[in-house]
PDB file of C-alpha atoms in Angstrom:
ATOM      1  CA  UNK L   1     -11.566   9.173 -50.970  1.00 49.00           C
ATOM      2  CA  UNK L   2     -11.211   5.287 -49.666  1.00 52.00           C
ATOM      3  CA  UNK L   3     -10.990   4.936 -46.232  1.00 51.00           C
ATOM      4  CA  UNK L   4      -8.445   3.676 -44.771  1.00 53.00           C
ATOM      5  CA  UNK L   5      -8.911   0.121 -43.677  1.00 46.00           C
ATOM      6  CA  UNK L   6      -5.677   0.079 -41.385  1.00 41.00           C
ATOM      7  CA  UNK L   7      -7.172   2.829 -39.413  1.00 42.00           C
ATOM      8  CA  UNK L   8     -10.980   0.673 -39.130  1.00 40.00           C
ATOM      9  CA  UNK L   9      -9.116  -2.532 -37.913  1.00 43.00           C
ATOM     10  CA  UNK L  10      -7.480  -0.821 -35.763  1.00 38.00           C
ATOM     11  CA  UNK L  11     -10.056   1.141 -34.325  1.00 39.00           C
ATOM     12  CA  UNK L  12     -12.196  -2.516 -34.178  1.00 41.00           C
ATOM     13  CA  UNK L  13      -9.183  -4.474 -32.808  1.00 41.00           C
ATOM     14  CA  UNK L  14      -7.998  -2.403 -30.092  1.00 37.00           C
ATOM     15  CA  UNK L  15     -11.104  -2.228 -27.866  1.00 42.00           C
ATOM     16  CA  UNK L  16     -11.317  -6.228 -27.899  1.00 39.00           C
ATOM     17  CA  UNK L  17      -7.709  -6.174 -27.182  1.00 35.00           C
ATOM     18  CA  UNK L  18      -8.608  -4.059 -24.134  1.00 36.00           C
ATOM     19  CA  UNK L  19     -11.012  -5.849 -22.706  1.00 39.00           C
ATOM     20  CA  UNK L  20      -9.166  -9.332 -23.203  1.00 39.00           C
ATOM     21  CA  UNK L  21      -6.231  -7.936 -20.525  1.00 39.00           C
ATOM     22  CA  UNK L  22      -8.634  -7.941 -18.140  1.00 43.00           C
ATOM     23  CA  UNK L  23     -10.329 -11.451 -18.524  1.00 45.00           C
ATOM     24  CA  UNK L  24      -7.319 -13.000 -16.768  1.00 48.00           C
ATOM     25  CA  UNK L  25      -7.538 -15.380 -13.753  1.00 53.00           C
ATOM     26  CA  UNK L  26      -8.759 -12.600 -11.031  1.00 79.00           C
ATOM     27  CA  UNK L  27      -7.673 -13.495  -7.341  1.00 81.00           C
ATOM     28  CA  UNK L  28     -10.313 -12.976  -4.562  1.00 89.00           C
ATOM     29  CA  UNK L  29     -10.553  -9.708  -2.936  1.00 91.00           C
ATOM     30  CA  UNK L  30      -8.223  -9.828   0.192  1.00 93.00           C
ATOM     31  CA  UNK L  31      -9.612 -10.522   3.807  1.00 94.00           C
ATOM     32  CA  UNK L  32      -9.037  -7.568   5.835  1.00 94.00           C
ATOM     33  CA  UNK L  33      -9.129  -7.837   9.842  1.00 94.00           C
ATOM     34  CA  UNK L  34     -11.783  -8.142  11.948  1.00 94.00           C
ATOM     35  CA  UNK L  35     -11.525  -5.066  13.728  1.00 95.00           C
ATOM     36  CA  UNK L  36      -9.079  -2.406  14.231  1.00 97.00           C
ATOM     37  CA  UNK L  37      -9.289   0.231  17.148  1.00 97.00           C
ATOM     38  CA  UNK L  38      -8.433   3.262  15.289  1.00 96.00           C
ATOM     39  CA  UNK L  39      -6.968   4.890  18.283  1.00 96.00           C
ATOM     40  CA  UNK L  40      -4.586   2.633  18.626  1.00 98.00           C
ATOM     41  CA  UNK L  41      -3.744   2.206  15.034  1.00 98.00           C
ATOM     42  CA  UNK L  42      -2.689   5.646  14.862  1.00 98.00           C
ATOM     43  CA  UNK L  43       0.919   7.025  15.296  1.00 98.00           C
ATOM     44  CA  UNK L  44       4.247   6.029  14.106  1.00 98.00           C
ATOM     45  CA  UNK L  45       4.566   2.997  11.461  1.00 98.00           C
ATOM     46  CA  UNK L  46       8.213   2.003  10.332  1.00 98.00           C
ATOM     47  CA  UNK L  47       7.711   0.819   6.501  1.00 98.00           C
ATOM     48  CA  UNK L  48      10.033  -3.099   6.996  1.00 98.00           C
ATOM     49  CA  UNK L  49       9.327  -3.830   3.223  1.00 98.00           C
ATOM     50  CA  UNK L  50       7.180  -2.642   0.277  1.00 97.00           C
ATOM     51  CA  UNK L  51       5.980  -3.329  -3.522  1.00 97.00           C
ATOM     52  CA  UNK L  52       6.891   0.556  -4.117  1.00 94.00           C
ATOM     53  CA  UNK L  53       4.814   2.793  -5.869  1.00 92.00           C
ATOM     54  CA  UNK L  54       7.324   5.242  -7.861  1.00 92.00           C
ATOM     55  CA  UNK L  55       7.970   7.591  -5.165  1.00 92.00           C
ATOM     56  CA  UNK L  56       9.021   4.700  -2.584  1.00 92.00           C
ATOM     57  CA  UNK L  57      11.550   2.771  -5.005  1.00 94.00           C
ATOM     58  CA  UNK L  58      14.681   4.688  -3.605  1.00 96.00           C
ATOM     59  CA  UNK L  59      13.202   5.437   0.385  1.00 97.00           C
ATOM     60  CA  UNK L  60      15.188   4.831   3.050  1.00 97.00           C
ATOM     61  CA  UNK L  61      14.095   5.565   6.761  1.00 97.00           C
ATOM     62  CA  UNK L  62      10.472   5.664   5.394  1.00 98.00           C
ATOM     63  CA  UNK L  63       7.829   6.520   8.054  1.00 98.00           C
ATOM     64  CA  UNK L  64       4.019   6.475   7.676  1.00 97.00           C
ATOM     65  CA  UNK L  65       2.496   8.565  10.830  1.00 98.00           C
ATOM     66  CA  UNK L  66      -1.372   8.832  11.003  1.00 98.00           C
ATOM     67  CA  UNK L  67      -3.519  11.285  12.954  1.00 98.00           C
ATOM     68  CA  UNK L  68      -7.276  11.118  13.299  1.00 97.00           C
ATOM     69  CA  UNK L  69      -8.733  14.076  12.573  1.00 96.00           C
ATOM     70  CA  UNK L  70     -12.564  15.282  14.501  1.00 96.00           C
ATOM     71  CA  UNK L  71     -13.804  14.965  11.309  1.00 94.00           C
ATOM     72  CA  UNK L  72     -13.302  11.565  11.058  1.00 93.00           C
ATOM     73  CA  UNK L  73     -10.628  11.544   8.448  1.00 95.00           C
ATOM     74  CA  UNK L  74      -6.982  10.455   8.839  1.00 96.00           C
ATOM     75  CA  UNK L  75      -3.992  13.042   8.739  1.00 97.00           C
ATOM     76  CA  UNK L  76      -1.228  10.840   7.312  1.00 96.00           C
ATOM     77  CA  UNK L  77       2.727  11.945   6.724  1.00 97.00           C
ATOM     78  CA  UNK L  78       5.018  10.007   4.493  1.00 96.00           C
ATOM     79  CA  UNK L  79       8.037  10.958   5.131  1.00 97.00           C
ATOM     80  CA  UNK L  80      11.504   9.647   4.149  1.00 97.00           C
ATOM     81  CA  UNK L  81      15.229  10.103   2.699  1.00 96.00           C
ATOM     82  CA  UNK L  82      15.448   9.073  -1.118  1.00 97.00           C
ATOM     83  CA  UNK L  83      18.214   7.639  -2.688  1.00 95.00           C
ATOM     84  CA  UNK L  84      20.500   7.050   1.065  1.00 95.00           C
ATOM     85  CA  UNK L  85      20.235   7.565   4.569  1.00 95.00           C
ATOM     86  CA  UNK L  86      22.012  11.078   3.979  1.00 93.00           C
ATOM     87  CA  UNK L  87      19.585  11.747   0.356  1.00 95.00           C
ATOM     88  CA  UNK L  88      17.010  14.372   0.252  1.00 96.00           C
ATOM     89  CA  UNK L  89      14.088  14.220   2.326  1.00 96.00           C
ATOM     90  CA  UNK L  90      10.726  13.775   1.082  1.00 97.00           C
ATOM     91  CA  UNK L  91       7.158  14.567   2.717  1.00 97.00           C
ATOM     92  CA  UNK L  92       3.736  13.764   1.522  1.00 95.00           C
ATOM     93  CA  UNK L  93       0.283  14.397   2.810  1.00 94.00           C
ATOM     94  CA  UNK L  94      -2.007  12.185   1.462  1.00 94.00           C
ATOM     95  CA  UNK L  95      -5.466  12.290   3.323  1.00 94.00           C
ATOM     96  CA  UNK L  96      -7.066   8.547   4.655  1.00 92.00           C
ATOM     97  CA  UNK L  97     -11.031   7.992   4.498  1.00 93.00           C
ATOM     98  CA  UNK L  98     -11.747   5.456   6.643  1.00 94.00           C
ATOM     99  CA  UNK L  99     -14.769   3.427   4.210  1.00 93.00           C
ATOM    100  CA  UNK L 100     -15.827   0.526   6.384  1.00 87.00           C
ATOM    101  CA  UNK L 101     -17.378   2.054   9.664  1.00 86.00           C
ATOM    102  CA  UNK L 102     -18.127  -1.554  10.661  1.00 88.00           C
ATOM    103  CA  UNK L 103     -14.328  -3.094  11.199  1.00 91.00           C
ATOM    104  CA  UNK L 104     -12.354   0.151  10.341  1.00 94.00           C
ATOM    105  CA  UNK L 105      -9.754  -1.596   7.819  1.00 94.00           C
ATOM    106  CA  UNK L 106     -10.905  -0.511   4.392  1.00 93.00           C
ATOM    107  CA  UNK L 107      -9.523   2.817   3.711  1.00 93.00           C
ATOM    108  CA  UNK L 108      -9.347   5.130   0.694  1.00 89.00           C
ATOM    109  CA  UNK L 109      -5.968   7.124   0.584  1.00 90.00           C
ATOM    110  CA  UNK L 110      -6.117  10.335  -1.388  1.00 88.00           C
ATOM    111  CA  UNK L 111      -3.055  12.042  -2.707  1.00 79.00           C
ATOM    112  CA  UNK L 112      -4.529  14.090  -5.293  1.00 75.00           C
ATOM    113  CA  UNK L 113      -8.129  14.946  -5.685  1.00 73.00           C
ATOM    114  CA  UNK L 114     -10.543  13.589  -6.627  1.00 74.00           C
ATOM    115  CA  UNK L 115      -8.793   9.842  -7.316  1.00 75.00           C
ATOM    116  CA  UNK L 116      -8.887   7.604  -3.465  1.00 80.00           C
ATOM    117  CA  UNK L 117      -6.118   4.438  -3.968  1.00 84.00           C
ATOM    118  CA  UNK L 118      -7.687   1.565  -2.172  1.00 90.00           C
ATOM    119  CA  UNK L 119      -6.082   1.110   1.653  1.00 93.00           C
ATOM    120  CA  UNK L 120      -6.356  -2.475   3.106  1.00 97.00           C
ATOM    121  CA  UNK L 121      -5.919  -3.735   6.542  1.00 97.00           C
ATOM    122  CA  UNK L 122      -4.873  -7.263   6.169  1.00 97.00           C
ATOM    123  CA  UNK L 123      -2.841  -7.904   8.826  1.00 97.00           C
ATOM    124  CA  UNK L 124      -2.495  -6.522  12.253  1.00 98.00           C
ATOM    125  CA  UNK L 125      -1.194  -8.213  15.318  1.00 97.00           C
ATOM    126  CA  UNK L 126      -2.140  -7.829  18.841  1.00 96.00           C
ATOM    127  CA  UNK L 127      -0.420  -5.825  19.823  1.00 97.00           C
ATOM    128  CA  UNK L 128      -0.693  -3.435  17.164  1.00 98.00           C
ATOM    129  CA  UNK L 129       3.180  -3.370  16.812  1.00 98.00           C
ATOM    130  CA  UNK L 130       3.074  -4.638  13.137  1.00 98.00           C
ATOM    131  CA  UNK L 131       0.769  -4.739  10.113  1.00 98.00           C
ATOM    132  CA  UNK L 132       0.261  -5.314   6.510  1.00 98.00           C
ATOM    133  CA  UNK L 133      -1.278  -3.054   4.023  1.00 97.00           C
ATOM    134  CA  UNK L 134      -2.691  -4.248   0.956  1.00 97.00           C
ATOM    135  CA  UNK L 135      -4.630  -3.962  -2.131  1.00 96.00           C
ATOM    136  CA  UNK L 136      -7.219  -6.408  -4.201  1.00 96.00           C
ATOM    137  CA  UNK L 137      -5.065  -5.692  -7.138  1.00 95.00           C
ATOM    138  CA  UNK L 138      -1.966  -6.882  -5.794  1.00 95.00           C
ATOM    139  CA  UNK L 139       0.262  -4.324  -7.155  1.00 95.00           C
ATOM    140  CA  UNK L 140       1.390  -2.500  -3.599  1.00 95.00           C
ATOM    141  CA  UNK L 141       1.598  -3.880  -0.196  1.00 98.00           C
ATOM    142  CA  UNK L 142       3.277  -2.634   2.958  1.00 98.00           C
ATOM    143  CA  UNK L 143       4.639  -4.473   5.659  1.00 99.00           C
ATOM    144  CA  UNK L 144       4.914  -2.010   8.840  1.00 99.00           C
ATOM    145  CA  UNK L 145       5.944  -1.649  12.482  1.00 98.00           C
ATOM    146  CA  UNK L 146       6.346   0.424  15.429  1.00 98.00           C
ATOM    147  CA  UNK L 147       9.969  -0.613  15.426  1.00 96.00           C
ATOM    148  CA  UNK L 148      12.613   0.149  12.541  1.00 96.00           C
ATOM    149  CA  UNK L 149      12.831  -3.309  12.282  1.00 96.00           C
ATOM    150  CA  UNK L 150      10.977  -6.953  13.182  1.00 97.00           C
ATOM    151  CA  UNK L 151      12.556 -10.342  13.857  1.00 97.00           C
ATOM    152  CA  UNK L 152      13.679 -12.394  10.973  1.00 98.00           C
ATOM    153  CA  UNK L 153      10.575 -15.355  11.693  1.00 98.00           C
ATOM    154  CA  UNK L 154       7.730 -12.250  11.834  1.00 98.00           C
ATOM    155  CA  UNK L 155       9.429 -11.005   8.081  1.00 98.00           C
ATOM    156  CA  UNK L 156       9.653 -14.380   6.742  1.00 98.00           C
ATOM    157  CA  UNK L 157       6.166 -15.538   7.866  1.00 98.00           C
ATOM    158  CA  UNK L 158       4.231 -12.273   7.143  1.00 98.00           C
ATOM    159  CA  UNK L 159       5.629 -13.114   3.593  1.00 98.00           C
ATOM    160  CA  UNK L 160       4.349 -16.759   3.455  1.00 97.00           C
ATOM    161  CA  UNK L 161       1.164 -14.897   4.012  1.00 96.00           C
ATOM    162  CA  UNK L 162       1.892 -12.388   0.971  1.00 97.00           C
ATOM    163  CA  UNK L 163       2.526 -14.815  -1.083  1.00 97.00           C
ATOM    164  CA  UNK L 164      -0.547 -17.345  -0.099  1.00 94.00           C
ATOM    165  CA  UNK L 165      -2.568 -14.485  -0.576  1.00 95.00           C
ATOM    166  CA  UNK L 166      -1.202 -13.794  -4.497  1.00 95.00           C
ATOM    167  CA  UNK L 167       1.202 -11.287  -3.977  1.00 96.00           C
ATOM    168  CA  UNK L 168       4.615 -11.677  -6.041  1.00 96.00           C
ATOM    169  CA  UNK L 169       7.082 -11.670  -2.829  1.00 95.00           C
ATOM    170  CA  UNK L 170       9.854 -11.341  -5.475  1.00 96.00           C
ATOM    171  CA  UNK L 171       8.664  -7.439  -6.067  1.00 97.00           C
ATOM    172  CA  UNK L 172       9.105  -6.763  -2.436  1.00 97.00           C
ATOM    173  CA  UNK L 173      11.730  -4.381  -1.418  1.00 97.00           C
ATOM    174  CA  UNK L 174      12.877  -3.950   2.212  1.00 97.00           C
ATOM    175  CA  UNK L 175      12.978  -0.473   3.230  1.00 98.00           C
ATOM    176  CA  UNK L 176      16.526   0.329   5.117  1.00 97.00           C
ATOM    177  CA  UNK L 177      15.894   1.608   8.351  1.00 96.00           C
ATOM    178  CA  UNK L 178      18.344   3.906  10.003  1.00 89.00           C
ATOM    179  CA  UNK L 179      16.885   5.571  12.677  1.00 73.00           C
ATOM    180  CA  UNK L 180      16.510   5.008  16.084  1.00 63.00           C
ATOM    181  CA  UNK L 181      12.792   3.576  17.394  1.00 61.00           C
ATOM    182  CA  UNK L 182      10.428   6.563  17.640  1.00 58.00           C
TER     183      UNK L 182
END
């Protein structure tokens, strides 16, 4: 019986292929903050715009709300209406792991065990009324606030920033907010 040489090349090419996709121009790893007071982090965040992952590509009135737990980990509820302010509302658990104990701004989320998806403080004002969530891959970010929405100058510098920092601003999607301020 010959072998089939289709099958070999294949089975030769493939793996090269694979590792080629990932020899592109890499960006740096994102610059979280300095320092975030985890008390004061937690509560209420209005989602102003996303890169969705596929459960966020239809939310409207989207709402992140964390909760420190004693244990150290971070209750978190996801919470919005899919498709319309009036569509079916959606609720999801994940779990946050804060993994930095020096500045508090690298997180691991967990929505299903054992996999964490990598949580990134990059932005957070003052205040604490608004902040960005990010990831070294690029793929999702989150622009939140305490209020269902920010001024116009805040949106439009926060994604000068996105994009100086490699993000494709064109993938964004601003999150309708109906609701009145929490």
């Amino acid at each position: 019986m010959r072998p089939n040489h289709f099958k070999m090349k294949t089975l030769l090419i493939l793996p090269c292929l694979l590792l080629l996709t990932g020899c592109g121009t890499s960006l740096p790893s994102l610059k979280t903050v300095e320092k975030v007071d985890l008390q004061r982090f937690m509560g209420p965040w209005y989602v102003i715009a996303c890169i969705p992952t596929f459960i966020e590509t239809e939310a409207y009135n989207a709402i992140e709300n964390y909760r420190l737990e004693p244990d150290g980990t971070i209750d978190t509820v996801f919470m919005f209406n899919k498709g319309g302010f009036d569509g079916s509302f959606k609720r999801y658990n994940p779990r946050g792991f804060v993994v930095d104990r020096v500045n508090y701004s690298t997180w691991g989320m967990r929505f299903v065990w054992p996999f964490k998806f990598e949580f990134l403080i990059t932005y957070l004002n003052s205040d604490y009324s608004q902040t960005v969530i990010g990831r070294n891959k690029r793929d999702y970010v989150w622009i939140m606030a305490r209020t269902p929405q920010i001024p116009d100058a805040d949106y439009q510098s926060l994604l000068k920033e996105l994009s100086d920092q490699g993000y494709k601003i064109t993938k964004l999607r601003k999150v309708p907010q109906h609701r009145p301020a929490l």
